[in-house]
mmCIF file of C-alpha atoms in Angstrom:
data_model
loop_
_atom_site.group_PDB
_atom_site.id
_atom_site.type_symbol
_atom_site.label_atom_id
_atom_site.label_comp_id
_atom_site.label_asym_id
_atom_site.label_seq_id
_atom_site.Cartn_x
_atom_site.Cartn_y
_atom_site.Cartn_z
ATOM 1 C CA UNK A 1469 45.543 68.478 27.429
ATOM 2 C CA UNK A 1470 45.598 68.295 23.638
ATOM 3 C CA UNK A 1471 46.787 71.469 21.913
ATOM 4 C CA UNK A 1472 43.795 73.142 20.237
ATOM 5 C CA UNK A 1473 45.889 75.030 17.690
ATOM 6 C CA UNK A 1474 46.947 73.493 14.353
ATOM 7 C CA UNK A 1475 50.693 72.986 14.136
ATOM 8 C CA UNK A 1476 52.860 73.291 11.038
ATOM 9 C CA UNK A 1477 56.492 73.108 10.125
ATOM 10 C CA UNK A 1478 56.279 76.376 8.153
ATOM 11 C CA UNK A 1479 53.845 79.301 8.167
ATOM 12 C CA UNK A 1480 54.078 81.623 5.161
ATOM 13 C CA UNK A 1481 52.563 85.038 5.807
ATOM 14 C CA UNK A 1482 51.204 86.629 2.629
ATOM 15 C CA UNK A 1483 49.659 84.936 -0.409
ATOM 16 C CA UNK A 1484 50.872 87.261 -3.112
ATOM 17 C CA UNK A 1485 53.280 86.090 -5.778
ATOM 18 C CA UNK A 1486 56.223 85.678 -3.377
ATOM 19 C CA UNK A 1487 54.321 83.734 -0.737
ATOM 20 C CA UNK A 1488 52.549 81.648 -3.367
ATOM 21 C CA UNK A 1489 55.813 80.724 -5.103
ATOM 22 C CA UNK A 1490 57.415 79.797 -1.771
ATOM 23 C CA UNK A 1491 54.382 77.686 -0.840
ATOM 24 C CA UNK A 1492 54.556 75.780 -4.121
ATOM 25 C CA UNK A 1493 58.287 75.181 -3.714
ATOM 26 C CA UNK A 1494 57.895 73.903 -0.146
ATOM 27 C CA UNK A 1495 55.017 71.646 -1.200
ATOM 28 C CA UNK A 1496 57.610 69.411 -2.879
ATOM 29 C CA UNK A 1497 58.943 68.414 0.531
ATOM 30 C CA UNK A 1498 57.531 66.465 3.448
ATOM 31 C CA UNK A 1499 56.555 69.554 5.383
ATOM 32 C CA UNK A 1500 53.330 70.691 6.972
ATOM 33 C CA UNK A 1501 52.929 74.140 5.467
ATOM 34 C CA UNK A 1502 50.253 76.799 5.927
ATOM 35 C CA UNK A 1503 49.792 79.905 3.775
ATOM 36 C CA UNK A 1504 48.242 82.803 5.719
ATOM 37 C CA UNK A 1505 46.527 85.631 3.806
ATOM 38 C CA UNK A 1506 44.826 88.616 5.429
ATOM 39 C CA UNK A 1507 42.496 89.290 2.479
ATOM 40 C CA UNK A 1508 39.478 87.289 1.293
ATOM 41 C CA UNK A 1509 41.519 85.552 -1.419
ATOM 42 C CA UNK A 1510 45.060 85.225 -2.700
ATOM 43 C CA UNK A 1511 46.628 87.921 -4.912
ATOM 44 C CA UNK A 1512 44.375 90.668 -3.490
ATOM 45 C CA UNK A 1513 47.338 92.915 -2.626
ATOM 46 C CA UNK A 1514 49.993 94.331 -4.927
ATOM 47 C CA UNK A 1515 50.216 91.096 -6.913
ATOM 48 C CA UNK A 1516 46.788 91.550 -8.501
ATOM 49 C CA UNK A 1517 47.554 95.026 -9.840
ATOM 50 C CA UNK A 1518 51.125 95.143 -11.060
ATOM 51 C CA UNK A 1519 52.280 95.442 -14.672
ATOM 52 C CA UNK A 1520 52.880 91.719 -15.186
ATOM 53 C CA UNK A 1521 56.275 92.312 -16.809
ATOM 54 C CA UNK A 1522 58.974 89.630 -16.785
ATOM 55 C CA UNK A 1523 61.987 91.933 -16.786
ATOM 56 C CA UNK A 1524 64.960 91.696 -19.089
ATOM 57 C CA UNK A 1525 67.891 91.975 -16.660
ATOM 58 C CA UNK A 1526 69.344 95.355 -17.656
ATOM 59 C CA UNK A 1527 67.752 97.989 -15.390
ATOM 60 C CA UNK A 1528 69.942 97.361 -12.327
ATOM 61 C CA UNK A 1529 73.619 96.970 -11.478
ATOM 62 C CA UNK A 1530 75.065 93.474 -11.079
ATOM 63 C CA UNK A 1531 75.974 94.184 -7.439
ATOM 64 C CA UNK A 1532 72.333 93.819 -6.382
ATOM 65 C CA UNK A 1533 70.751 90.502 -5.427
ATOM 66 C CA UNK A 1534 67.626 91.770 -7.186
ATOM 67 C CA UNK A 1535 69.504 91.715 -10.496
ATOM 68 C CA UNK A 1536 70.591 88.086 -10.175
ATOM 69 C CA UNK A 1537 67.093 87.035 -9.131
ATOM 70 C CA UNK A 1538 65.614 88.938 -12.090
ATOM 71 C CA UNK A 1539 67.752 87.132 -14.671
ATOM 72 C CA UNK A 1540 67.443 83.684 -13.080
ATOM 73 C CA UNK A 1541 63.730 84.133 -12.402
ATOM 74 C CA UNK A 1542 62.939 85.198 -15.961
ATOM 75 C CA UNK A 1543 64.564 82.028 -17.270
ATOM 76 C CA UNK A 1544 62.179 79.878 -15.203
ATOM 77 C CA UNK A 1545 58.954 81.075 -16.799
ATOM 78 C CA UNK A 1546 58.873 78.746 -19.788
ATOM 79 C CA UNK A 1547 58.855 75.701 -17.512
ATOM 80 C CA UNK A 1548 56.453 77.322 -15.047
ATOM 81 C CA UNK A 1549 54.093 78.080 -17.932
ATOM 82 C CA UNK A 1550 54.249 74.457 -19.145
ATOM 83 C CA UNK A 1551 53.571 73.119 -15.648
ATOM 84 C CA UNK A 1552 50.845 75.544 -14.549
ATOM 85 C CA UNK A 1553 49.235 76.877 -17.726
ATOM 86 C CA UNK A 1554 48.858 80.554 -16.718
ATOM 87 C CA UNK A 1555 48.908 83.178 -19.522
ATOM 88 C CA UNK A 1556 52.517 84.021 -20.460
ATOM 89 C CA UNK A 1557 54.306 85.328 -23.530
ATOM 90 C CA UNK A 1558 58.016 86.071 -23.978
ATOM 91 C CA UNK A 1559 57.403 89.071 -26.234
ATOM 92 C CA UNK A 1560 60.625 90.958 -25.470
ATOM 93 C CA UNK A 1561 61.295 94.450 -24.107
ATOM 94 C CA UNK A 1562 62.347 97.594 -25.981
ATOM 95 C CA UNK A 1563 63.859 100.779 -24.541
ATOM 96 C CA UNK A 1564 63.325 103.615 -27.023
ATOM 97 C CA UNK A 1565 65.747 106.559 -27.246
ATOM 98 C CA UNK A 1566 64.508 109.835 -28.765
ATOM 99 C CA UNK A 1567 67.741 111.891 -28.699
ATOM 100 C CA UNK A 1568 71.505 111.455 -28.324
ATOM 101 C CA UNK A 1569 71.611 111.927 -24.545
ATOM 102 C CA UNK A 1570 69.065 109.137 -24.172
ATOM 103 C CA UNK A 1571 71.062 106.934 -26.532
ATOM 104 C CA UNK A 1572 74.105 107.307 -24.272
ATOM 105 C CA UNK A 1573 71.945 106.176 -21.344
ATOM 106 C CA UNK A 1574 70.759 103.204 -23.443
ATOM 107 C CA UNK A 1575 74.385 102.243 -24.115
ATOM 108 C CA UNK A 1576 74.909 102.156 -20.333
ATOM 109 C CA UNK A 1577 71.867 99.888 -19.920
ATOM 110 C CA UNK A 1578 73.205 97.632 -22.660
ATOM 111 C CA UNK A 1579 76.613 97.300 -20.976
ATOM 112 C CA UNK A 1580 74.840 96.631 -17.684
ATOM 113 C CA UNK A 1581 72.724 93.936 -19.308
ATOM 114 C CA UNK A 1582 75.798 92.255 -20.782
ATOM 115 C CA UNK A 1583 77.462 92.270 -17.356
ATOM 116 C CA UNK A 1584 74.308 90.819 -15.794
ATOM 117 C CA UNK A 1585 74.157 87.966 -18.301
ATOM 118 C CA UNK A 1586 70.861 89.082 -19.860
ATOM 119 C CA UNK A 1587 70.427 86.627 -22.764
ATOM 120 C CA UNK A 1588 70.325 87.993 -26.314
ATOM 121 C CA UNK A 1589 70.369 91.667 -25.319
ATOM 122 C CA UNK A 1590 70.891 93.914 -28.343
ATOM 123 C CA UNK A 1591 71.887 97.562 -28.955
ATOM 124 C CA UNK A 1592 69.669 98.735 -31.796
ATOM 125 C CA UNK A 1593 69.765 101.280 -34.586
ATOM 126 C CA UNK A 1594 66.678 103.291 -35.548
ATOM 127 C CA UNK A 1595 65.901 100.868 -38.388
ATOM 128 C CA UNK A 1596 66.221 97.859 -36.107
ATOM 129 C CA UNK A 1597 63.896 99.430 -33.533
ATOM 130 C CA UNK A 1598 61.249 100.106 -36.161
ATOM 131 C CA UNK A 1599 61.666 96.584 -37.508
ATOM 132 C CA UNK A 1600 61.031 95.158 -34.034
ATOM 133 C CA UNK A 1601 58.135 97.532 -33.321
ATOM 134 C CA UNK A 1602 56.765 99.390 -36.382
ATOM 135 C CA UNK A 1603 54.341 101.360 -34.205
ATOM 136 C CA UNK A 1604 57.096 103.294 -32.442
ATOM 137 C CA UNK A 1605 57.366 107.027 -33.058
ATOM 138 C CA UNK A 1606 59.254 107.959 -36.235
ATOM 139 C CA UNK A 1607 61.412 110.169 -33.987
ATOM 140 C CA UNK A 1608 63.119 107.183 -32.351
ATOM 141 C CA UNK A 1609 66.887 107.205 -33.018
ATOM 142 C CA UNK A 1610 67.798 103.821 -31.538
ATOM 143 C CA UNK A 1611 67.442 101.780 -28.410
ATOM 144 C CA UNK A 1612 67.801 98.456 -26.662
ATOM 145 C CA UNK A 1613 66.105 95.099 -27.174
ATOM 146 C CA UNK A 1614 65.921 92.432 -24.464
ATOM 147 C CA UNK A 1615 64.284 89.328 -25.999
ATOM 148 C CA UNK A 1616 64.132 87.469 -22.677
ATOM 149 C CA UNK A 1617 61.548 89.913 -21.302
ATOM 150 C CA UNK A 1618 57.874 89.021 -21.350
ATOM 151 C CA UNK A 1619 54.420 89.401 -19.845
ATOM 152 C CA UNK A 1620 52.143 87.361 -17.598
ATOM 153 C CA UNK A 1621 48.596 87.696 -16.277
ATOM 154 C CA UNK A 1622 49.625 88.504 -12.675
ATOM 155 C CA UNK A 1623 46.630 87.290 -10.672
ATOM 156 C CA UNK A 1624 46.233 84.120 -12.738
ATOM 157 C CA UNK A 1625 49.904 83.347 -12.136
ATOM 158 C CA UNK A 1626 49.343 83.605 -8.372
ATOM 159 C CA UNK A 1627 46.162 81.520 -8.537
ATOM 160 C CA UNK A 1628 48.032 78.822 -10.472
ATOM 161 C CA UNK A 1629 50.864 78.733 -7.924
ATOM 162 C CA UNK A 1630 48.476 78.450 -4.976
ATOM 163 C CA UNK A 1631 46.304 75.805 -6.633
ATOM 164 C CA UNK A 1632 49.401 73.703 -7.282
ATOM 165 C CA UNK A 1633 50.604 74.154 -3.688
ATOM 166 C CA UNK A 1634 47.185 73.150 -2.283
ATOM 167 C CA UNK A 1635 47.082 70.030 -4.454
ATOM 168 C CA UNK A 1636 50.387 69.072 -2.868
ATOM 169 C CA UNK A 1637 49.118 69.528 0.685
ATOM 170 C CA UNK A 1638 49.645 73.190 1.592
ATOM 171 C CA UNK A 1639 46.826 74.595 3.758
ATOM 172 C CA UNK A 1640 45.462 78.038 2.816
ATOM 173 C CA UNK A 1641 43.926 80.280 5.494
ATOM 174 C CA UNK A 1642 42.328 83.484 4.161
ATOM 175 C CA UNK A 1643 41.070 86.419 6.219
ATOM 176 C CA UNK A 1644 44.008 85.690 8.555
ATOM 177 C CA UNK A 1645 45.505 89.105 9.366
ATOM 178 C CA UNK A 1646 48.553 88.426 11.557
ATOM 179 C CA UNK A 1647 48.348 90.581 14.677
ATOM 180 C CA UNK A 1648 51.016 89.132 16.951
ATOM 181 C CA UNK A 1649 53.456 86.270 17.276
ATOM 182 C CA UNK A 1650 54.837 84.769 20.458
ATOM 183 C CA UNK A 1651 57.852 82.477 20.533
ATOM 184 C CA UNK A 1652 57.214 79.337 22.559
ATOM 185 C CA UNK A 1653 60.876 78.601 23.133
ATOM 186 C CA UNK A 1654 60.267 75.499 25.226
ATOM 187 C CA UNK A 1655 58.335 73.956 22.303
ATOM 188 C CA UNK A 1656 60.405 75.418 19.466
ATOM 189 C CA UNK A 1657 57.288 76.992 17.945
ATOM 190 C CA UNK A 1658 55.816 80.369 17.037
ATOM 191 C CA UNK A 1659 52.248 80.995 18.200
ATOM 192 C CA UNK A 1660 50.781 83.242 15.488
ATOM 193 C CA UNK A 1661 47.486 85.005 16.185
ATOM 194 C CA UNK A 1662 45.157 86.713 13.732
ATOM 195 C CA UNK A 1663 43.066 89.823 14.443
ATOM 196 C CA UNK A 1664 39.900 87.682 14.524
ATOM 197 C CA UNK A 1665 41.306 85.438 17.278
ATOM 198 C CA UNK A 1666 42.319 82.457 15.146
ATOM 199 C CA UNK A 1667 45.807 81.100 15.740
ATOM 200 C CA UNK A 1668 48.285 78.611 14.337
ATOM 201 C CA UNK A 1669 51.639 77.361 15.496
ATOM 202 C CA UNK A 1670 54.694 76.824 13.327
ATOM 203 C CA UNK A 1671 58.334 75.934 13.733
ATOM 204 C CA UNK A 1672 59.351 78.478 11.101
ATOM 205 C CA UNK A 1673 57.639 81.615 9.800
ATOM 206 C CA UNK A 1674 58.309 83.267 6.439
ATOM 207 C CA UNK A 1675 57.443 86.933 6.032
ATOM 208 C CA UNK A 1676 56.068 87.408 2.496
ATOM 209 C CA UNK A 1677 53.599 90.138 3.427
ATOM 210 C CA UNK A 1678 54.548 92.652 0.731
ATOM 211 C CA UNK A 1679 53.577 96.210 1.689
ATOM 212 C CA UNK A 1680 52.805 94.985 5.206
ATOM 213 C CA UNK A 1681 56.084 93.125 5.741
ATOM 214 C CA UNK A 1682 57.262 95.823 8.153
ATOM 215 C CA UNK A 1683 54.233 95.352 10.418
ATOM 216 C CA UNK A 1684 54.583 91.562 10.296
ATOM 217 C CA UNK A 1685 58.276 91.812 11.128
ATOM 218 C CA UNK A 1686 57.470 94.037 14.097
ATOM 219 C CA UNK A 1687 54.840 91.574 15.362
ATOM 220 C CA UNK A 1688 57.581 88.920 15.543
ATOM 221 C CA UNK A 1689 60.017 91.273 17.279
ATOM 222 C CA UNK A 1690 62.288 90.883 14.279
ATOM 223 C CA UNK A 1691 63.987 93.452 12.058
ATOM 224 C CA UNK A 1692 62.594 96.991 12.311
ATOM 225 C CA UNK A 1693 62.040 98.884 9.075
ATOM 226 C CA UNK A 1694 59.362 101.003 7.416
ATOM 227 C CA UNK A 1695 57.883 100.507 3.952
ATOM 228 C CA UNK A 1696 56.876 103.694 2.135
ATOM 229 C CA UNK A 1697 54.361 102.693 -0.518
ATOM 230 C CA UNK A 1698 54.051 104.479 -3.870
ATOM 231 C CA UNK A 1699 51.134 104.312 -6.257
ATOM 232 C CA UNK A 1700 51.181 104.265 -10.030
ATOM 233 C CA UNK A 1701 48.395 104.625 -12.566
ATOM 234 C CA UNK A 1702 47.313 102.430 -15.462
ATOM 235 C CA UNK A 1703 45.344 103.454 -18.511
ATOM 236 C CA UNK A 1704 43.726 100.598 -20.416
ATOM 237 C CA UNK A 1705 43.622 100.883 -24.199
ATOM 238 C CA UNK A 1706 41.417 98.841 -26.482
ATOM 239 C CA UNK A 1707 43.266 95.976 -28.153
ATOM 240 C CA UNK A 1708 42.207 97.429 -31.526
ATOM 241 C CA UNK A 1709 43.902 100.784 -30.815
ATOM 242 C CA UNK A 1710 46.163 101.843 -33.673
ATOM 243 C CA UNK A 1711 49.190 102.147 -31.392
ATOM 244 C CA UNK A 1712 48.863 98.749 -29.709
ATOM 245 C CA UNK A 1713 52.431 97.331 -29.612
ATOM 246 C CA UNK A 1714 53.557 93.733 -29.802
ATOM 247 C CA UNK A 1715 56.335 94.186 -27.206
ATOM 248 C CA UNK A 1716 56.832 95.965 -23.877
ATOM 249 C CA UNK A 1717 58.127 99.479 -24.635
ATOM 250 C CA UNK A 1718 60.058 101.467 -22.018
ATOM 251 C CA UNK A 1719 61.240 105.064 -22.269
ATOM 252 C CA UNK A 1720 64.832 105.734 -21.226
ATOM 253 C CA UNK A 1721 64.729 105.819 -17.391
ATOM 254 C CA UNK A 1722 65.610 108.953 -15.449
ATOM 255 C CA UNK A 1723 67.287 109.165 -12.045
ATOM 256 C CA UNK A 1724 63.874 109.081 -10.307
ATOM 257 C CA UNK A 1725 61.612 106.974 -12.523
ATOM 258 C CA UNK A 1726 61.348 104.394 -15.276
ATOM 259 C CA UNK A 1727 58.786 106.721 -16.824
ATOM 260 C CA UNK A 1728 55.561 105.916 -18.657
ATOM 261 C CA UNK A 1729 55.719 102.597 -20.454
ATOM 262 C CA UNK A 1730 53.441 100.665 -22.786
ATOM 263 C CA UNK A 1731 52.606 97.025 -22.093
ATOM 264 C CA UNK A 1732 50.738 94.597 -24.346
ATOM 265 C CA UNK A 1733 48.876 92.316 -21.968
ATOM 266 C CA UNK A 1734 49.052 88.620 -22.645
ATOM 267 C CA UNK A 1735 45.301 88.444 -23.224
ATOM 268 C CA UNK A 1736 44.937 91.276 -25.718
ATOM 269 C CA UNK A 1737 44.454 94.699 -24.135
ATOM 270 C CA UNK A 1738 47.215 97.276 -23.706
ATOM 271 C CA UNK A 1739 48.333 99.150 -20.582
ATOM 272 C CA UNK A 1740 50.199 102.454 -20.449
#
């Protein structure tokens, strides 16, 4: 009897920025790939509502994989922008110090950035900071400048990745909330079932489910872990606001937070 379920080489679970980027990359190869998204459209999870910052490679220690991926990933955006046309601007990132203790912390970030290979990173005097961003507080005493940092329109970036992947043959299934997965060892396939009864089969499965990656992992009988989500808040300022900056501006981070930052969006408005 003919198998009624569509079969693929790879099933990617989650069509946020990670799943979308993986789908586009795999679309370059002769693979049957399906992208499974539980929401009504791609980028409806965390990817639609993040800050859209392309980070500058100085916030984390070089021992972390995240740090290497941050620096290498940031360098890819010029070519991605040329190929896909999503809104992107390499405006640079500033970290503003308001007193001497903060300046010592900035010096640590600078050394960390140098070690990480962050291109063009600069330790700045007060005058240099005000030259780079005249709308900073007059109380700033110095800071850090990472010119490789930038901003994107997050959801349009994801849409562009998925559209490119689909043009190259990737199948997108929305409303597909993965409920369970059974390994068909005799066939070398995973049978992946959604909560609405739909199912697909795939030789390999990639967990790119973001905040729900723990539940997806459990459904495959894979690694057990728990994701504890945290929420932030955004305040949108009018693009004509007097304090609208031209660069991303960070405060000096504390041991528990990066603090409240100011972000010029690529299409005009400002987030804090």
